[in-house]
PDB file of C-alpha atoms in Angstrom:
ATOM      1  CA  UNK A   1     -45.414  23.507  59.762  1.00 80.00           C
ATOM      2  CA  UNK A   2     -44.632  24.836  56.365  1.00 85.00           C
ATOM      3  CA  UNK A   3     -47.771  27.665  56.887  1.00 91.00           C
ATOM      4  CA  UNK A   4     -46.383  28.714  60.175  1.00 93.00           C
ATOM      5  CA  UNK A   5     -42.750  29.012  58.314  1.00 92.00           C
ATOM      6  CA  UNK A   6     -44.335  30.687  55.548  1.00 92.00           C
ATOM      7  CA  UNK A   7     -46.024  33.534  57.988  1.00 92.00           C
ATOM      8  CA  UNK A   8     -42.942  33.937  60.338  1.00 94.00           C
ATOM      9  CA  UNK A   9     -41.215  34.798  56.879  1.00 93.00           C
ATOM     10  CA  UNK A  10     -44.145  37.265  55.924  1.00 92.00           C
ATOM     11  CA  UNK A  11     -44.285  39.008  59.435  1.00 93.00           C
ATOM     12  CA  UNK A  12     -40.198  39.318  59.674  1.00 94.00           C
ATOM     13  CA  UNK A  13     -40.369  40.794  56.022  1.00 92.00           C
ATOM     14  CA  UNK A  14     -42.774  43.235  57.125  1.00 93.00           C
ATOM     15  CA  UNK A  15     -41.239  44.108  60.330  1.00 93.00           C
ATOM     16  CA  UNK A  16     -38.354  44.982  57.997  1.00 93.00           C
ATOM     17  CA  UNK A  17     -39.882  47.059  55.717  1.00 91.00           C
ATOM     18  CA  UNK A  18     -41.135  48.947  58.297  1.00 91.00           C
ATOM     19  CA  UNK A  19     -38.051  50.118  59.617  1.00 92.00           C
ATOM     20  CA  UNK A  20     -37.258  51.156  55.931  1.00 90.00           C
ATOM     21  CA  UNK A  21     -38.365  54.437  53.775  1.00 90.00           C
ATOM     22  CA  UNK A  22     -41.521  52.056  52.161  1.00 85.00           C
ATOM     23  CA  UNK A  23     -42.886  50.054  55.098  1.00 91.00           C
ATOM     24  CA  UNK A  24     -45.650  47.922  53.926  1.00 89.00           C
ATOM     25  CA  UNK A  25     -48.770  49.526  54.270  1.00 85.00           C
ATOM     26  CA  UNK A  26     -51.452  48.411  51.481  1.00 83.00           C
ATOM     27  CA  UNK A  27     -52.487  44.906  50.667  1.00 84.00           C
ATOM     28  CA  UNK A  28     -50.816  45.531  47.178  1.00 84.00           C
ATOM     29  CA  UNK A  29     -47.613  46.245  48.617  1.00 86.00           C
ATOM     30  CA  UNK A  30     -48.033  43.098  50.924  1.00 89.00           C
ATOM     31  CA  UNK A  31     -49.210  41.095  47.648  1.00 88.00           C
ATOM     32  CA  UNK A  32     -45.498  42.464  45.974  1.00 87.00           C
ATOM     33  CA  UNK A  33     -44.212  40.967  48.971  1.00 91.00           C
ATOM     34  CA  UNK A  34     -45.590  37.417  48.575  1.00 92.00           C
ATOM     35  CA  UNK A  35     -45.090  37.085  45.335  1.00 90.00           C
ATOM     36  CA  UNK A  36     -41.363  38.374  45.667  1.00 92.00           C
ATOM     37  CA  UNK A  37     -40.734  35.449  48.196  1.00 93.00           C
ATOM     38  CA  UNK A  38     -42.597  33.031  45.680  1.00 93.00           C
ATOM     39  CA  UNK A  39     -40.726  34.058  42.784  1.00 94.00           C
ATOM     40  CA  UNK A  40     -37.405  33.407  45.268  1.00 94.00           C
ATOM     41  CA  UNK A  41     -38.764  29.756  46.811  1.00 95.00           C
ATOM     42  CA  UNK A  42     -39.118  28.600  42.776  1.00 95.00           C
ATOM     43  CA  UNK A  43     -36.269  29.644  42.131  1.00 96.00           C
ATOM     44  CA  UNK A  44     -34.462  27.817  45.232  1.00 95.00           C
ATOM     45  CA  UNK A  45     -36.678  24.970  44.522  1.00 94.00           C
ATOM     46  CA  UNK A  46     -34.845  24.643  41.153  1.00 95.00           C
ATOM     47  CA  UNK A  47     -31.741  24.776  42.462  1.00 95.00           C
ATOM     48  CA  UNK A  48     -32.381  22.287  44.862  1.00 95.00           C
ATOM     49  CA  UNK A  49     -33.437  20.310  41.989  1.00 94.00           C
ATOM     50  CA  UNK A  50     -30.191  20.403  40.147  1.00 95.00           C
ATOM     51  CA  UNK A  51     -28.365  19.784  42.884  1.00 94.00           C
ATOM     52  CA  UNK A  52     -30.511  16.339  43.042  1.00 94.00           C
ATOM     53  CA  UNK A  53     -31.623  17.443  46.972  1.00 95.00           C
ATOM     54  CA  UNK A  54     -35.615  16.367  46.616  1.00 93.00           C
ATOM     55  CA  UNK A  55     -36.018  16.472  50.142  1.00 93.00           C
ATOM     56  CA  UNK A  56     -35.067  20.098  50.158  1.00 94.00           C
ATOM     57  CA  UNK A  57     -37.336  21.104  47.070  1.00 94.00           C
ATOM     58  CA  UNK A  58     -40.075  19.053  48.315  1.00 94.00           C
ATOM     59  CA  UNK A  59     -39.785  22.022  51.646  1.00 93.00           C
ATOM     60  CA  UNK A  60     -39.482  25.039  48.808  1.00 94.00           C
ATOM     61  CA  UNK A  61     -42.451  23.533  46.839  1.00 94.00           C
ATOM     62  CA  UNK A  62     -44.541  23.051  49.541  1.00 94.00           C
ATOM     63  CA  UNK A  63     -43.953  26.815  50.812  1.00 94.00           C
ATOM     64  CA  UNK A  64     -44.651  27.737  46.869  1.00 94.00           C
ATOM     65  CA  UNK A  65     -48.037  26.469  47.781  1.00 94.00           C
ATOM     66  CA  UNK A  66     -48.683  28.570  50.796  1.00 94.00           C
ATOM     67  CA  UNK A  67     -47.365  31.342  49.309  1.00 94.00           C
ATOM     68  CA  UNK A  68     -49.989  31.055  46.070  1.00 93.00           C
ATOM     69  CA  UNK A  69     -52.796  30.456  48.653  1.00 93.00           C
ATOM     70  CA  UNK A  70     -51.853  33.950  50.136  1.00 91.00           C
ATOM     71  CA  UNK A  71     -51.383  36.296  47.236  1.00 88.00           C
ATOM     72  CA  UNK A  72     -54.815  34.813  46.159  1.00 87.00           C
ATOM     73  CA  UNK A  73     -56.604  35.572  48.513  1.00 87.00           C
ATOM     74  CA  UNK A  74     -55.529  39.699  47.614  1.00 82.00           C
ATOM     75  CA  UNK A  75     -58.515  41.262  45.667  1.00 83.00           C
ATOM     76  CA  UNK A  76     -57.058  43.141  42.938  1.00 84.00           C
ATOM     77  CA  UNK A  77     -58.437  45.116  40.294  1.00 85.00           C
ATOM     78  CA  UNK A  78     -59.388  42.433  36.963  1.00 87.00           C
ATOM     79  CA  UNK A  79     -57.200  42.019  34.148  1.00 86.00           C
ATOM     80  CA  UNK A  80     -60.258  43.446  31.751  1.00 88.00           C
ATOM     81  CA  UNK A  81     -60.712  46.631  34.087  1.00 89.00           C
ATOM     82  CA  UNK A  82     -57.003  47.339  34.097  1.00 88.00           C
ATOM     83  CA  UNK A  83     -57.191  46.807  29.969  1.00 89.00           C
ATOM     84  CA  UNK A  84     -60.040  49.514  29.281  1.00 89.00           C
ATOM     85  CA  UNK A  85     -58.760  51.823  31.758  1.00 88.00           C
ATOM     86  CA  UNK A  86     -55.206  51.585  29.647  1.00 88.00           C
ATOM     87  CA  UNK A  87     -56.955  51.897  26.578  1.00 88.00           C
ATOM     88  CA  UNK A  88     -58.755  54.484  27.800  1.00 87.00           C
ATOM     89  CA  UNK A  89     -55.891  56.857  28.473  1.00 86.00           C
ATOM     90  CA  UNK A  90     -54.035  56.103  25.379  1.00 85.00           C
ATOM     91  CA  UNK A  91     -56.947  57.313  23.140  1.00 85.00           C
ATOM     92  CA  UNK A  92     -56.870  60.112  25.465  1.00 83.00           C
ATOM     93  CA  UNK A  93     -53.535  61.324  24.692  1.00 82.00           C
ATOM     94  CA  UNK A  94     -53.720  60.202  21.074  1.00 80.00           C
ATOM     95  CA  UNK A  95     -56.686  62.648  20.692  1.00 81.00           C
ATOM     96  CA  UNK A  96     -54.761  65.624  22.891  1.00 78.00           C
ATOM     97  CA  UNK A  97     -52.072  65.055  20.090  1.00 75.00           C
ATOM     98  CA  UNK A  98     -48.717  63.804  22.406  1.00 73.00           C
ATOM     99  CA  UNK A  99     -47.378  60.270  21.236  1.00 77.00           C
ATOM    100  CA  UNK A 100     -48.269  57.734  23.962  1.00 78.00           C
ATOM    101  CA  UNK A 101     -45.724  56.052  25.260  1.00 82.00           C
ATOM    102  CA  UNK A 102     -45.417  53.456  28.234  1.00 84.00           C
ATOM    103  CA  UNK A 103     -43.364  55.598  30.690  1.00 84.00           C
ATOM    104  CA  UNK A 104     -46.120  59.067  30.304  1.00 85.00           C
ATOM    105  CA  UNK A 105     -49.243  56.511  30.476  1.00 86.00           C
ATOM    106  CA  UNK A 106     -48.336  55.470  33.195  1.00 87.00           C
ATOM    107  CA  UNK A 107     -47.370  58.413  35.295  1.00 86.00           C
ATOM    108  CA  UNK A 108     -50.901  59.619  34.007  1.00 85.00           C
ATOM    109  CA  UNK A 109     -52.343  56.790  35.327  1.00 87.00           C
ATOM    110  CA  UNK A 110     -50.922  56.625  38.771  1.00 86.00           C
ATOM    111  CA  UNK A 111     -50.880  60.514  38.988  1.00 83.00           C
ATOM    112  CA  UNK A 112     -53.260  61.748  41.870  1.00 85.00           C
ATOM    113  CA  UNK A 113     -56.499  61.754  40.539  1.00 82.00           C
ATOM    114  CA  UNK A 114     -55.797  59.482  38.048  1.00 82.00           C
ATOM    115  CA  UNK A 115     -57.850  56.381  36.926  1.00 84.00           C
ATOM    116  CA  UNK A 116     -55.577  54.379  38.948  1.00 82.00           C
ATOM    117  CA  UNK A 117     -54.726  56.218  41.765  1.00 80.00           C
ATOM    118  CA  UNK A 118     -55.301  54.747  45.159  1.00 77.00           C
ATOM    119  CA  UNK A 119     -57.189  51.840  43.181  1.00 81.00           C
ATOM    120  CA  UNK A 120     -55.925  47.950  44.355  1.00 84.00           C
ATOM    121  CA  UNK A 121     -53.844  47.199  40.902  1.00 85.00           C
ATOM    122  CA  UNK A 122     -50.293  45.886  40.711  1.00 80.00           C
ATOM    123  CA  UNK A 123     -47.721  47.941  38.911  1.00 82.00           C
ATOM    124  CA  UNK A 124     -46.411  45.452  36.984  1.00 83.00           C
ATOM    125  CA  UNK A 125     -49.956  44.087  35.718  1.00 85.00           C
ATOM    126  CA  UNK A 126     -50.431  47.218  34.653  1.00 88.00           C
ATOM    127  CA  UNK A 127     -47.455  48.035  32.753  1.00 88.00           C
ATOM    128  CA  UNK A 128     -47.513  44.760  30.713  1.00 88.00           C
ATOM    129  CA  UNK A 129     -51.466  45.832  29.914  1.00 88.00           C
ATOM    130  CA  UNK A 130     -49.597  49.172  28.389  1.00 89.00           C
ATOM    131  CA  UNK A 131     -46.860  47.129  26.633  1.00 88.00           C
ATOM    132  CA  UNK A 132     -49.582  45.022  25.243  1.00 87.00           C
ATOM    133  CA  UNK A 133     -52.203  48.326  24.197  1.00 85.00           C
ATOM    134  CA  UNK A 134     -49.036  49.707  23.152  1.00 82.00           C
ATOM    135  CA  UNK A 135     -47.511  46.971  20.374  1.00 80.00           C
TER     136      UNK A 135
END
C-alpha cells in the first residue's frame, strides 16, 4: 500500500509539473523530484515524532523507504567523475588567468558544450564538489 501511495504521489507531481514552465522531462529532474518528497516525508516524520503520533511516522518512514528505493535506482554520474571534471575546469581557468569562483565554474560547466552538459549529474552534487575543489 505504501508503494502504490508513494507512485500516485510521483505521477500527480509530474502531471503537475507538466502543466508548469519545467515539466519533468529527464530522469535527473524526476530524481530532484523524489528526493524533494523524501526530504519533505523526514521531515513530517519528525514532526509526527514530536507530536508523540508513532502510528503516523511509522506511514512517513515507511514511504521514506520507497522513496530511497526509487531515487536509487537513477544512474547518475559518480561522485569521483563529477570531482575530476570540477577540478578539471578550475585549473582551466586558473591557467586562462580569471579567479575561479563557484558561480562562473559552474555556468562553464553546464554551458552547451560543456563537460557537463546534457550529462546525468545533479546540480547540487555538483556544486558542493565546487565548494569542496574550491576551499
Amino acid at each position: 500500500m505504501n508503494r502504490l501511495n508513494v507512485l500516485r504521489a510521483l505521477i500527480s507531481e509530474t502531471n503537475n509539473a507538466a502543466k508548469t514552465s519545467s515539466p519533468i522531462q529527464t530522469d535527473i529532474q524526476l530524481l530532484s523530484l523524489i528526493r524533494k518528497r523524501l526530504n519533505a516525508t523526514k521531515d513530517a516524520a519528525k514532526e509526527f515524532e514530536a507530536a508523540e503520533r508513532p502510528d503516523l511516522k511509522e506511514k512517513e518512514d515507511a514511504q521514506a523507504v520507497v522513496l530511497e528505493e526509487y531515487a536509487g535506482q537513477v544512474k547518475t554520474m559518480p561522485i569521483a567523475e563529477i570531482t575530476e571534471v570540477v577540478v578539471n575546469e578550475i585549473d582551466a581557468m586558473s591557467n586562462t588567468g580569471s579567479k575561479p569562483n563557484q558561480g562562473a565554474i559552474l555556468k562553464a560547466l553546464f554551458a552547451k558544450g560543456g563537460p557537463l552538459d546534457g550529462k546525468p549529474v545533479d546540480r547540487r552534487e555538483v556544486a558542493d564538489e565546487v565548494k569542496k575543489a574550491l576551499s
